Short mmCIF file of C-alpha atoms and ligand atoms in Angstrom, two decimals:
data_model
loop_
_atom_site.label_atom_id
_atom_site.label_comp_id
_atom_site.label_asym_id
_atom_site.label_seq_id
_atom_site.Cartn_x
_atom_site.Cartn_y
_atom_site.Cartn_z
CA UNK W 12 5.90 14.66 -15.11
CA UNK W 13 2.03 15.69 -14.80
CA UNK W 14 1.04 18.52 -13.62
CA UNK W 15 -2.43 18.50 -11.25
CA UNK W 16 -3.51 20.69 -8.32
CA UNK W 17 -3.51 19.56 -4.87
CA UNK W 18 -6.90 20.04 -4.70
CA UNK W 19 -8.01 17.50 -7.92
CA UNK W 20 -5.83 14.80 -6.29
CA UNK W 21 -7.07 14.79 -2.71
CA UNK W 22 -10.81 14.80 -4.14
CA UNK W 23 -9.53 12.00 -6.20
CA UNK W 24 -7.50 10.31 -3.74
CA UNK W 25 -10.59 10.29 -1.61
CA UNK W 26 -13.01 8.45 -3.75
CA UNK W 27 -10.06 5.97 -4.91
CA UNK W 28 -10.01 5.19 -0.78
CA UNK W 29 -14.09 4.96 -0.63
CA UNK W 30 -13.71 1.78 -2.95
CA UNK W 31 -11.23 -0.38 -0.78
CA UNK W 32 -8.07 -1.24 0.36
CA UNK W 33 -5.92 0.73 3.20
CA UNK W 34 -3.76 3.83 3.35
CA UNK W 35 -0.73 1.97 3.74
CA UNK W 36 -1.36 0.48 0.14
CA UNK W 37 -2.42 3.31 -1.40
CA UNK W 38 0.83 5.35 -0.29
CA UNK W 39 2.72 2.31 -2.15
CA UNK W 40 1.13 2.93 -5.56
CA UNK W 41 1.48 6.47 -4.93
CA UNK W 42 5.08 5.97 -4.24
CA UNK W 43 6.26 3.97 -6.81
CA UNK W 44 3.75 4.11 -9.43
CA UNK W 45 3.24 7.97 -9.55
CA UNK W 46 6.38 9.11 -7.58
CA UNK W 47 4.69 10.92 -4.81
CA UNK W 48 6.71 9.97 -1.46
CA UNK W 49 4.59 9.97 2.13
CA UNK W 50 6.59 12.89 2.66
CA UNK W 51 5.12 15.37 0.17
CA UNK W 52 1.64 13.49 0.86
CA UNK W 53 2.32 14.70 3.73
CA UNK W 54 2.85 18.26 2.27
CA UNK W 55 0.16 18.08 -0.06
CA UNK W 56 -2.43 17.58 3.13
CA UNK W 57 -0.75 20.68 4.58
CA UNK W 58 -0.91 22.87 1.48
CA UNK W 59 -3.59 22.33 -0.54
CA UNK W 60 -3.46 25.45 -2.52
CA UNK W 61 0.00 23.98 -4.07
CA UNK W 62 0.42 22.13 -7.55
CA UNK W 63 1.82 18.74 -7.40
CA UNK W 64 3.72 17.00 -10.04
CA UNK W 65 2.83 12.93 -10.75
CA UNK W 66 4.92 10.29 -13.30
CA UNK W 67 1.84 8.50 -14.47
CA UNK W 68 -1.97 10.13 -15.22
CA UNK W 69 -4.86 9.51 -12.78
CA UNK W 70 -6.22 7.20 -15.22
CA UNK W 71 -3.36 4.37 -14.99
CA UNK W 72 -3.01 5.17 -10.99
CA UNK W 73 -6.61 4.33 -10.47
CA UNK W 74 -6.82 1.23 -12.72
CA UNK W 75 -3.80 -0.60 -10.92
CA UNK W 76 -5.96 0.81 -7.88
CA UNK W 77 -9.13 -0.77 -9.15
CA UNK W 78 -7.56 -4.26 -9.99
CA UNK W 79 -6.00 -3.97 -6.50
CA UNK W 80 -9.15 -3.72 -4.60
CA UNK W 81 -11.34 -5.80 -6.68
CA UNK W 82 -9.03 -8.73 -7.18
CA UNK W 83 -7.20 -8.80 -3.49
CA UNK W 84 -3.90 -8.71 -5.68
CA UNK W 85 -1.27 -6.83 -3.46
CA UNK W 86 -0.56 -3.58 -4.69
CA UNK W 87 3.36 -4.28 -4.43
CA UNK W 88 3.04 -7.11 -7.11
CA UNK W 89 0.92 -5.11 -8.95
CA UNK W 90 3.65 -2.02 -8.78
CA UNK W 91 6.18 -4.86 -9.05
CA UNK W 92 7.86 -2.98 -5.93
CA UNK W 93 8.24 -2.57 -2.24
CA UNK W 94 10.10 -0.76 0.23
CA UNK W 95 11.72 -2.57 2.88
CA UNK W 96 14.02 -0.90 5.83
CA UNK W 97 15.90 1.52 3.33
CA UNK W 98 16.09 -1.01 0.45
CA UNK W 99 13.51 -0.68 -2.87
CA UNK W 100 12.99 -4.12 -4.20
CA UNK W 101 11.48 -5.75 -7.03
CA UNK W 102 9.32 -7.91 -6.07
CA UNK W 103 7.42 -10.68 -8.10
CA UNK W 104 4.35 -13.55 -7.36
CA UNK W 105 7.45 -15.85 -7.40
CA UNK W 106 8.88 -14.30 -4.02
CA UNK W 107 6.99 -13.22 -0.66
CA UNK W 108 6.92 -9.56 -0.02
CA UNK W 109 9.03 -8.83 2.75
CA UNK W 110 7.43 -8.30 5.72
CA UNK W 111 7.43 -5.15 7.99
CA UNK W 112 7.92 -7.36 11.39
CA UNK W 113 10.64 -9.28 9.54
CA UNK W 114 12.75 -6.12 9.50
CA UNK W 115 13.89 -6.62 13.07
CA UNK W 116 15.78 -9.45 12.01
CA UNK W 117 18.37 -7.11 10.72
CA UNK W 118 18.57 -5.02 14.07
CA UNK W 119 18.77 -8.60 16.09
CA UNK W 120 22.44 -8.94 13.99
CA UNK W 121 23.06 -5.54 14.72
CA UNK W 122 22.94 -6.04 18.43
CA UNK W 123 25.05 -9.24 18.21
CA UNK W 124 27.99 -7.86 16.34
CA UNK W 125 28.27 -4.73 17.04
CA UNK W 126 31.87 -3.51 14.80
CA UNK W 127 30.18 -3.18 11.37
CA UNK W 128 34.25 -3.47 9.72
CA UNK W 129 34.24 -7.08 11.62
CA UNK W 130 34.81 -9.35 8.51
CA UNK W 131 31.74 -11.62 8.97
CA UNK W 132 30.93 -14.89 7.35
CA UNK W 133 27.24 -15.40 7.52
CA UNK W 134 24.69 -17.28 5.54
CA UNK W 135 20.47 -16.84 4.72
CA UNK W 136 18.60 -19.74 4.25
CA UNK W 137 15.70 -18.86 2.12
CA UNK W 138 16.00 -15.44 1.06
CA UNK W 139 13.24 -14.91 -1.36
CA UNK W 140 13.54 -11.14 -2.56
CA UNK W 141 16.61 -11.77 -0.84
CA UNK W 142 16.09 -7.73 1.84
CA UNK W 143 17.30 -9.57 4.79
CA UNK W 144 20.89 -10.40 3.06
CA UNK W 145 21.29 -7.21 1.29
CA UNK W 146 20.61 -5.03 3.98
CA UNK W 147 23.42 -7.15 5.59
CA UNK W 148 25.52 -7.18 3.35
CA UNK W 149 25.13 -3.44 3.03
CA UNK W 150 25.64 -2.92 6.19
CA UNK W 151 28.97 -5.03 6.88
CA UNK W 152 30.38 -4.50 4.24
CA UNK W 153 33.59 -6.43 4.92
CA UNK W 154 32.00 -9.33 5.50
CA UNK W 155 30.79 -12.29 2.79
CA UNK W 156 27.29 -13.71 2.51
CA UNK W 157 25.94 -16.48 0.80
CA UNK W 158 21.86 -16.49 0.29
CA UNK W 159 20.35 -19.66 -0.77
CA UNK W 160 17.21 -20.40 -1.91
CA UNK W 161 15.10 -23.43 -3.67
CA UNK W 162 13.43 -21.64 -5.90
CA UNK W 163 15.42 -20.77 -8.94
CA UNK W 164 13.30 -17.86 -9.95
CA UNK W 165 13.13 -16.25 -6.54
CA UNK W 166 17.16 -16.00 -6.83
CA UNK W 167 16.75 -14.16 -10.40
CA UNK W 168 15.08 -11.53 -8.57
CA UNK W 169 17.05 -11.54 -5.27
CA UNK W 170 20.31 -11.38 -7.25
CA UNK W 171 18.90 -8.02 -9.75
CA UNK W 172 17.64 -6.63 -5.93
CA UNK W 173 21.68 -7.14 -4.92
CA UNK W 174 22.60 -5.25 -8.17
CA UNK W 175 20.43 -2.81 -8.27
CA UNK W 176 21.29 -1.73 -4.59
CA UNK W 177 24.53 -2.46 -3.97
CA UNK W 178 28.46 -1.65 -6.14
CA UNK W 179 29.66 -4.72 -3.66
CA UNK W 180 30.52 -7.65 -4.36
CA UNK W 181 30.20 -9.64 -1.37
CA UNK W 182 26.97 -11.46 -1.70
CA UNK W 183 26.81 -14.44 -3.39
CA UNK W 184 23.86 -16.93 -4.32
CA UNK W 185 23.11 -19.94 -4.11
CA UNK W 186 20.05 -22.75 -5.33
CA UNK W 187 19.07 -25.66 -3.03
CA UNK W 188 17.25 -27.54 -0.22
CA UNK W 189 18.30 -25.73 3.00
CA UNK W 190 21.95 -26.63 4.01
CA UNK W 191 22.80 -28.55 0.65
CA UNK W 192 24.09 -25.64 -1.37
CA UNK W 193 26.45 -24.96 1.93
CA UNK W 194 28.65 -28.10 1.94
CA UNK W 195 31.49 -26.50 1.27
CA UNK W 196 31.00 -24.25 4.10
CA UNK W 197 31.18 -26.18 6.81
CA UNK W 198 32.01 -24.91 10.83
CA UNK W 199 32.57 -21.50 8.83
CA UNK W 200 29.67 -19.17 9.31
CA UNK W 201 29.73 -16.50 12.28
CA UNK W 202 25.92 -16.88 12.08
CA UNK W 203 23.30 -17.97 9.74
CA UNK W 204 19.34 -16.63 9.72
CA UNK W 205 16.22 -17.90 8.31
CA UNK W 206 12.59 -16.57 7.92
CA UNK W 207 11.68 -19.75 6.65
CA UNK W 208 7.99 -21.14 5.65
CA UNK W 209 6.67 -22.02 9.23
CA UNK W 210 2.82 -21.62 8.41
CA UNK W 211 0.53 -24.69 10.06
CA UNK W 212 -1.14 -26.37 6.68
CA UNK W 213 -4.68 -25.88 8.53
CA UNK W 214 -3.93 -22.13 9.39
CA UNK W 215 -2.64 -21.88 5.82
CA UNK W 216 -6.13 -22.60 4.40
CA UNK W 217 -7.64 -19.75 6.33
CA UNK W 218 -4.98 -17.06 5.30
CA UNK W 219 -6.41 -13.65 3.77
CA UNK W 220 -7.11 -14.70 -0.23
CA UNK W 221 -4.51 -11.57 -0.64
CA UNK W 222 -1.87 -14.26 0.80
CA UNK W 223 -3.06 -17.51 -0.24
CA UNK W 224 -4.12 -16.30 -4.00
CA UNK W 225 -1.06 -14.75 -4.55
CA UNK W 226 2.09 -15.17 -2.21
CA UNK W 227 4.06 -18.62 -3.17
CA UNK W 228 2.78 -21.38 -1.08
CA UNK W 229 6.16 -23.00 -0.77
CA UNK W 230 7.21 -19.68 0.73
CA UNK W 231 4.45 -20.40 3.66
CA UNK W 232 3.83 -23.93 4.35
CA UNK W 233 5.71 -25.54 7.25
CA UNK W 234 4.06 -28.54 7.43
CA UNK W 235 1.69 -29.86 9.00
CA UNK W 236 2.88 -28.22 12.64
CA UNK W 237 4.50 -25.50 10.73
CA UNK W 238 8.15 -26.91 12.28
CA UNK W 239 8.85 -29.10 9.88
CA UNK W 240 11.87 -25.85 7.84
CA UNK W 241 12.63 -24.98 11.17
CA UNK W 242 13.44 -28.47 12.33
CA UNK W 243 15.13 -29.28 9.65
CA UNK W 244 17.24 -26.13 9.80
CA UNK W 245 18.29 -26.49 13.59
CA UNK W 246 19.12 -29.69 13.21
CA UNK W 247 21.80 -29.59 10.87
CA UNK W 248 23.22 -25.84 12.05
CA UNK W 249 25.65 -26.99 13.94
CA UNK W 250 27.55 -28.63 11.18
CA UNK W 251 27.73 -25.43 9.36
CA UNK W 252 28.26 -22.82 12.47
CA UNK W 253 32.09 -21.75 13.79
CA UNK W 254 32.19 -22.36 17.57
CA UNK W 255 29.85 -19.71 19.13
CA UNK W 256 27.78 -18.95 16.14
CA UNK W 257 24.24 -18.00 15.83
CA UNK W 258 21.24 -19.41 14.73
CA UNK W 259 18.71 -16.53 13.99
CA UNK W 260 15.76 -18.02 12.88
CA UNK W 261 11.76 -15.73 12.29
CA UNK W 262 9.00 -18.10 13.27
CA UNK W 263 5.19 -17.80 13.06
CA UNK W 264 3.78 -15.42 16.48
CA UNK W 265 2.81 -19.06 18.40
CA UNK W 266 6.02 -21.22 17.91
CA UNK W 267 8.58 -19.39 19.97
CA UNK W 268 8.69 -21.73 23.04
CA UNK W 269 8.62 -24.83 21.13
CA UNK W 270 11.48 -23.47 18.86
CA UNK W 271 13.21 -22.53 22.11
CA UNK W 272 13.30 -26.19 22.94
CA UNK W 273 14.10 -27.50 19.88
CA UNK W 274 17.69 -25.30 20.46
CA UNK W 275 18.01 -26.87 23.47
CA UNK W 276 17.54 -30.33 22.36
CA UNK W 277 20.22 -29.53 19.62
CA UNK W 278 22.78 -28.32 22.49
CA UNK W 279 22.33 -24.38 21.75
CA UNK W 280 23.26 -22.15 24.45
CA UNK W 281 22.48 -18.45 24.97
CA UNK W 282 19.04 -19.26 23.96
CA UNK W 283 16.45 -16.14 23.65
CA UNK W 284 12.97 -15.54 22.35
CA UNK W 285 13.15 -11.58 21.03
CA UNK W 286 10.13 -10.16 20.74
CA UNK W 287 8.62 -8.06 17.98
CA UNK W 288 7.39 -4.57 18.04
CA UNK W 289 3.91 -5.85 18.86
CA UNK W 290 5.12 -8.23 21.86
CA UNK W 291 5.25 -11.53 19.92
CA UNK W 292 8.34 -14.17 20.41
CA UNK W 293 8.60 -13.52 16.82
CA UNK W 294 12.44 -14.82 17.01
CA UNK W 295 14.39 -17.08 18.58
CA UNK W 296 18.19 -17.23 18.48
CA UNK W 297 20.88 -19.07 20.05
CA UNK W 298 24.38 -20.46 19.81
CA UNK W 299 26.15 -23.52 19.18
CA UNK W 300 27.96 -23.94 22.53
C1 SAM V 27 9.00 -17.03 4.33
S1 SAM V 27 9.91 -16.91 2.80
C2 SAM V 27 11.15 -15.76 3.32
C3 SAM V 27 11.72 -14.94 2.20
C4 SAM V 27 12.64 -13.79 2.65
N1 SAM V 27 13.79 -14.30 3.37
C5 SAM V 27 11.87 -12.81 3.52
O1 SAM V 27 12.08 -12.82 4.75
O2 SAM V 27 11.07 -12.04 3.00
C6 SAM V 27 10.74 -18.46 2.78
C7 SAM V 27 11.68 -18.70 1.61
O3 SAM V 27 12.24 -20.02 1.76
C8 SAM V 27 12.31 -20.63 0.48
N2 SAM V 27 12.27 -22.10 0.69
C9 SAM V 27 11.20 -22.88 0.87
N3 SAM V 27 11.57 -24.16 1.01
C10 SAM V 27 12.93 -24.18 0.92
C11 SAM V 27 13.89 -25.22 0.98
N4 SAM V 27 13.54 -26.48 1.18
N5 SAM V 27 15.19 -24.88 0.84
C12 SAM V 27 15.57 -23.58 0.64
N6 SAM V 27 14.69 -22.56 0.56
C13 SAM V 27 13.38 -22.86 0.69
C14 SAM V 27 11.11 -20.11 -0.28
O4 SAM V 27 11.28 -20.23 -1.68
C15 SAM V 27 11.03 -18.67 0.23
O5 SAM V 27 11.75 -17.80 -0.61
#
């Protein structure tokens, strides 16, 4: 640990800020590059006579800080972490950083099954760093999960996230195209969720370079309407569901009507459009009959 007074790093935290980039970002690298939580940021702004203690020098924190603001590279693949809901994950250009927004997700199962004992089957399609499974599986923990994913490499890191936050064993993963890896599971699963790639190709091309230079485009792309996952996903749920599962699916801030009637068309009842923390339909779930 380095020793530095409060004083030396808020003058220097000041003119790293001056060159770029946003708070938020900057309280990442602080947090898991040099061990400084918001919480004794927060101290440090109250009591700047203090002495603070970092795990890296000045020197490394800016340069990561320098490549982050003059390359657009987010800071959590350049820390190789992020925080997400309680969960810290390892994170890598092979898997999208879980986003804030997407954490609701995980309250939207909380409100639907309320008895965290209940022994739950339940299935994520797509789960990248794999946060939305973990924190599910965490959370209930008699209940068995299977996370699936395409992308080979995106499960290497989903399965060390598992390990590294969890002494259960009752998440399991699996590589595929959507429902394939699932066959076996058929009319099992109490419910099933997806944040799957639901970007419009057009509105893809005119993403923030920090996205589109960096984040894996397979993780993004829906398509040409950004439906084509989500199509694909609805239709085939009801195979895989038990009677009165659920189909909890993320989609992109404009789709939540047309989603809505693709669960109707696919004979879903107790159809809803939940709404984000900023008003958006940013989920819709329902369930087969
Ligand atoms: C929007 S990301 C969501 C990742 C993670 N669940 C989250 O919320 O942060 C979509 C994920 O779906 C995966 N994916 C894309 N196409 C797929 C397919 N055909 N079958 C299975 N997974 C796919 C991507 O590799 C990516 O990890």
């Amino acid at each position: 640990m380095l020793s530095i007074t409060a004083e030396k790093f808020l003058f220097w935290k000041k003119k790293q800020l001056s060159k770029g980039g946003d708070q938020q970002s900057f309280a990442v690298l602080l947090d898991c590059m040099g061990g400084l939580s918001p919480v004794d940021l927060n101290l440090i702004n109250l009591n700047p006579e203090r002495n603070l203690y970092l795990k890296k020098n000045l020197e490394f924190l800016e340069s990561i800080w320098n490549e982050h603001v003059l390359k657009s590279c987010p800071i959590q693949y350049l820390c190789g972490i992020t925080f997400w809901r309680d969960l810290k994950l390892k994170v890598t250009d092979k898997v999208l950083i879980p986003r804030p927004e997407t954490e609701l997700i995980v309250d939207i199962v909380f409100n639907i099954f309320r008895n965290n004992s209940e022994k739950l089957f339940f299935a994520e399609l797509g789960t990248g760093s794999g946060a939305i499974s973990i924190a599910l599986a965490l959370a209930y923990p008699l209940s068995e999960g299977v996370a699936t994913d395409i992308d080979q490499d995106a499960l290497a890191i989903a399965t060390k996230n598992y390990i590294n936050s969890s002494k259960q064993s009752n998440l399991k993963f699996y590589c595929g195209n959507w429902w394939s890896p699932l066959e076996s599971l058929k009319g099992k699963l109490d419910f099933v969720i997806s944040n799957p790639p639901y970007i419009p190709a057009d509105t893809y091309e005119k993403l923030p370079k920090e996205v589109k230079n960096f984040e894996p485009k397979a993780a993004l792309i829906g398509g040409k309407d950004g439906l084509k996952h989500i199509r694909e996903i609805i239709k085939q749920a009801p195979l895989f569901l038990k009677e009165k599962g659920w189909l909890i699916l993320e989609n992109h801030f404009d789709q939540g009507e047309k989603v809505k009637q693709l669960f109707i068309k696919n004979k879903f009842t107790s159809i809803e459009n939940v709404k984000d923390l900023s008003g958006i339909g940013r989920f819709t779930i329902g369930r087969y009959k």
